[in-house]
């Protein structure tokens, strides 16, 4: 018998010691970190807020309604997923300097990408859980940090901001086509602006968003013209690989037949209830085309379903499906059971011939109609941060510091309005109409970023939790055609005749601004403690 | 293991020869034994007895003739002065002189000091088993087979010898003629005996492989001086499911859906008018009435088996050649479930080459071909599961002829029929060569080299299924698009080598046997895969016809083990018995310095009936008695990941390929690398220690036999993934931190007798094993639905206690009329609990139900009180066997659409749901329906725990053998017709839709089957 008979080395993996040597290895390790760039559930999380609902039930709906506890699976999967990503980043940052033959510029770029990704993951952790353990090295079993307490939220936020600064110094502003989708300097600034805004660090947010604007790289997407460009941005036309989209700053990309999700189908699933039904609250938030809210504008009418969409901010029709628009949901609510290429009226009949709505509304934003008919074939990019958000952040940060001018509004909000042909926001007119500027800036953000996953975080930071405790409502029952009334007669309505699609909601301001530490994490490490009142 | 070679004398020519005639009979039955071999010692000449047991042979004047027949002890008769001989052979079944195959040797049953059970070929004969493991169920005290199901090619169960010995892989070590292998797929007709080594004394010679028991399978061989004998056995038959879900129709579904939606505060989906449409069947495309499980599962499927073997031998060379074929069809429409198996075996033994060398060559070939739909069988997406998640309103086919579809789930009949296939072919060639050198009279050196090459290919073809609008013919839904093909080719090369020295020494009544040896194994696995998409044709699955997404991959791993071993047997006059074993083992799976382990055992026995004070006391009813005890340690090298990659190099930190998001403007997946597993360089063997005490008694001239065993097995250093906070960021590695104990006892009782022509035998087995976790590495238990906690069985069901369903009287009402429960509830359901909901018990009395403080162990899935009862009887040509097997206590848990309705969109009502709680049916077995609300269905609770105890008629068979006298002219020694059935009758209170022997499920299990066959056995000589 041979002495080395038992020496059997791994045959298809590389040892950690022999990795980290070549430029190729380094790049492959950086690529591995991108697995943790938040994916399509960014948009799913819109169901945490008050813009959309899937009436029957979902984890996100339970959290949104306050009717959940710390065993809810989503809590733990958010926690675990982010810490898995953080470890991968830490592992890279501990080892990458061992490589030979990599230019200094590349080294800094790689480190910048990975630092950004680590900050990205900590951002979700502090947004949702508050205090969390701040881990910046690869832990092994036996390390005391494993059973350590949580780090203060402020300390983690400081770390995130510092890391984003450091990442930005090494990151390039643009990449060659072969590196499309990598983190840029602009993404680091823009993410920093988002984090700073969440924690009301107004001047930091202002500076960071200004830094993005000053790069002069990003432009609002206007191809196709005012009537469709905003909607096009969220279809295949707006995919960053097409080259026409100069607006998106940070993106989770998808590839036809390779990397796919199912969002378009979920919005207009042609035989079931849409997983994302726009709420009355969202529909009502769109201004009329005169720049006034529906309760103040003489242009607003709710006489028919179609009237709701008339004389409104053009973004409304490009976000919420309006009569006459193309859709992929087969049969709509019209009198016959035939397939409709264009939408006329909401469907309530569960005959499985078309897409049903829970509220009376459907999304058209983020719907690539060509693939609604197929399951998990959607290659639409998920746009994390685009220039529009940065402009809105800049405006809000300046407003909160009391330095917002009409010029600032013209350079930010009004660019967004010009893009779609909406009447411009003018401070003097708001004042004259008795409108509150803060409310209108927030409305602008809600409308512009609707269905992009931002709404829940905005509610949290604006301390508007009470919105989540309100009943979720849909359209007015009386607008449902007589032949469809039989399908809605068991849906309750409020005093004004609007459908109540979700009730029994609660929001405890002393508790619900943070998620609880997940049950299994608390069980494994009691030193984590628990968030207040959970 | 080598055949015993009987003693040899030089041939001497005698002066005179004569012919001796005779008859060979069974001593107890006084019946002729046909086919017995009668051979002359002087000439080697041999003959066989005819149908009446008669023979005639040419011998020398003072010759010895040897008479042997399978199942009987050999007999030698001196023919000096005799012209006729009557030989009464003694059956070996209960005989203490029977030789039992043990590790690296054989041992007389009387001298065994360890716990060894033997299964003979009779137990598996004429049964329609499709995997050998299932045939062993109930035949060996202490051996249980769990988790069986009926899927063709995957019908094997998990074999557990004396319970689950670790948190990890608890499979016993299985050797087929000395070469490690899989017992399931060998031809049952090739098996001569199976030895199950259960305690440390019996198995510690296998060291690190032995902790979960050792099973030694010995195949048949030709006998010396055996005329060429041809044996054919074959059967045809069919299988039927033992249990199936019974779904309700569309009208019930729609009506109850409304009830569930109102209870959830949601609008009703269907109007009364629509329910009327379904009732009338006036819209067969969208308001159909389909019973999906019934549409998918056929009432029966065929099964057939053919086996032919030829054996024979001279004094110097013996041979056994066999071919077996089994075909099994599936119970699912579309006929994608199929299994074909071919077994070939060639065994040649040569004796005393150059007077000192025996050789054995044993070649076997196994060809398995298993087909199933390309979608997974037991989980979501597969046809069987989907049959539970598809609305009865959807038709199998639209009136236009295309596949029916109505959203939610894909059409299971379409998936099973047109969704593509997953075809797995495994070709295994095993060869074993054994050489035994008789160095001295008492000293042998034996070496065995075994090599098995396995070549496997899995071809998965996902076909596109399109669903068309029945009116417009537009495509409304598509699955499997683009179509895709994946080929995975695997080669596995396994080699084992062992060599041993045996020495025997007899000093008066002191008998010594010494054995020392060396053994090594190595295994290498290599696989590559290739896939492509967008095939131009759905019927020609070959990679060349793909047009996009060409992908390749490959992986490989290897391991090796090495060990030395020794054994000392000592007995004094076969009265006092002692055995010592030692094994020193190493494995490549661990880091240097942690590779090697030492595993000793000691055992002793006392045959008290050999003592003169008992022998001379005329206790005539006690034929033999032995008490024995053993203690020893064993090892287990398998860790928590089963066959996962981390099993092979748990000590190494490695970087491998991972998936990621797309980068760059290409259209191919992006390559990325990362560390995916933590390592543990300190990892080493799991260790088991085992104490065994046994008692063997035979009474009434060996007609009644009894064996009792008691054991206590403690397992320590179990490789477990000690849970760590997830901020670690990677899956934790195995650590030697777990502990477990298995305590149990086994009783078996046998009785054999005859009343005139009526012969019968009864075997009864009872055993029980108590499993308990004793160590978890000092961390708190993992509180999931299946808990690992100290003091409880492994993976016990952990959940809430319940107090039945809440009734009106359990509530008060507030001013607004809302229900205020008088019992504790979960806070997240505050304001929503109403009559008809399950009342969870507030175990800690704090007034609310919480996951951390109100759950406890409510049951476990360890079969307790295992029993079986076997009756063999024959009368003239008729034979009859009945085999009952049962489990006295066990639990199972059914979840998801297998049990529940309306808790999710895709969960449909079954007949049991007619007894749900409603205001008019308050004494209900099922809680009220609440649409898409899981308060009553998701929390694991004793309300849903299923009683998995059962008693089952495992097999019954009746056969008729035509009187050999009538068939002898055609040289037919045996012609038997029989009918046999497995799982024909079951008594159980388990959930009606699934089998108590199948694993806990959420629905979607391939059904367990009952099988009926009609067969024939023919033996020609």
mmCIF file of C-alpha atoms in Angstrom, chain B residues 191 332 366 574 726 753 762 865 947 968 1003:
data_model
loop_
_atom_site.group_PDB
_atom_site.id
_atom_site.type_symbol
_atom_site.label_atom_id
_atom_site.label_comp_id
_atom_site.label_asym_id
_atom_site.label_seq_id
_atom_site.Cartn_x
_atom_site.Cartn_y
_atom_site.Cartn_z
ATOM 1 C CA UNK B 191 -28.967 -14.222 -3.813
ATOM 2 C CA UNK B 332 -49.101 7.782 -14.605
ATOM 3 C CA UNK B 366 -26.240 -4.421 -14.325
ATOM 4 C CA UNK B 574 -17.357 -25.151 21.656
ATOM 5 C CA UNK B 726 -26.124 33.599 10.002
ATOM 6 C CA UNK B 753 -43.315 -28.924 12.341
ATOM 7 C CA UNK B 762 -44.029 -19.937 11.685
ATOM 8 C CA UNK B 865 -42.808 -1.732 17.985
ATOM 9 C CA UNK B 947 -50.862 8.061 13.172
ATOM 10 C CA UNK B 968 -39.447 -36.283 -14.781
ATOM 11 C CA UNK B 1003 -48.620 15.761 -1.649
#
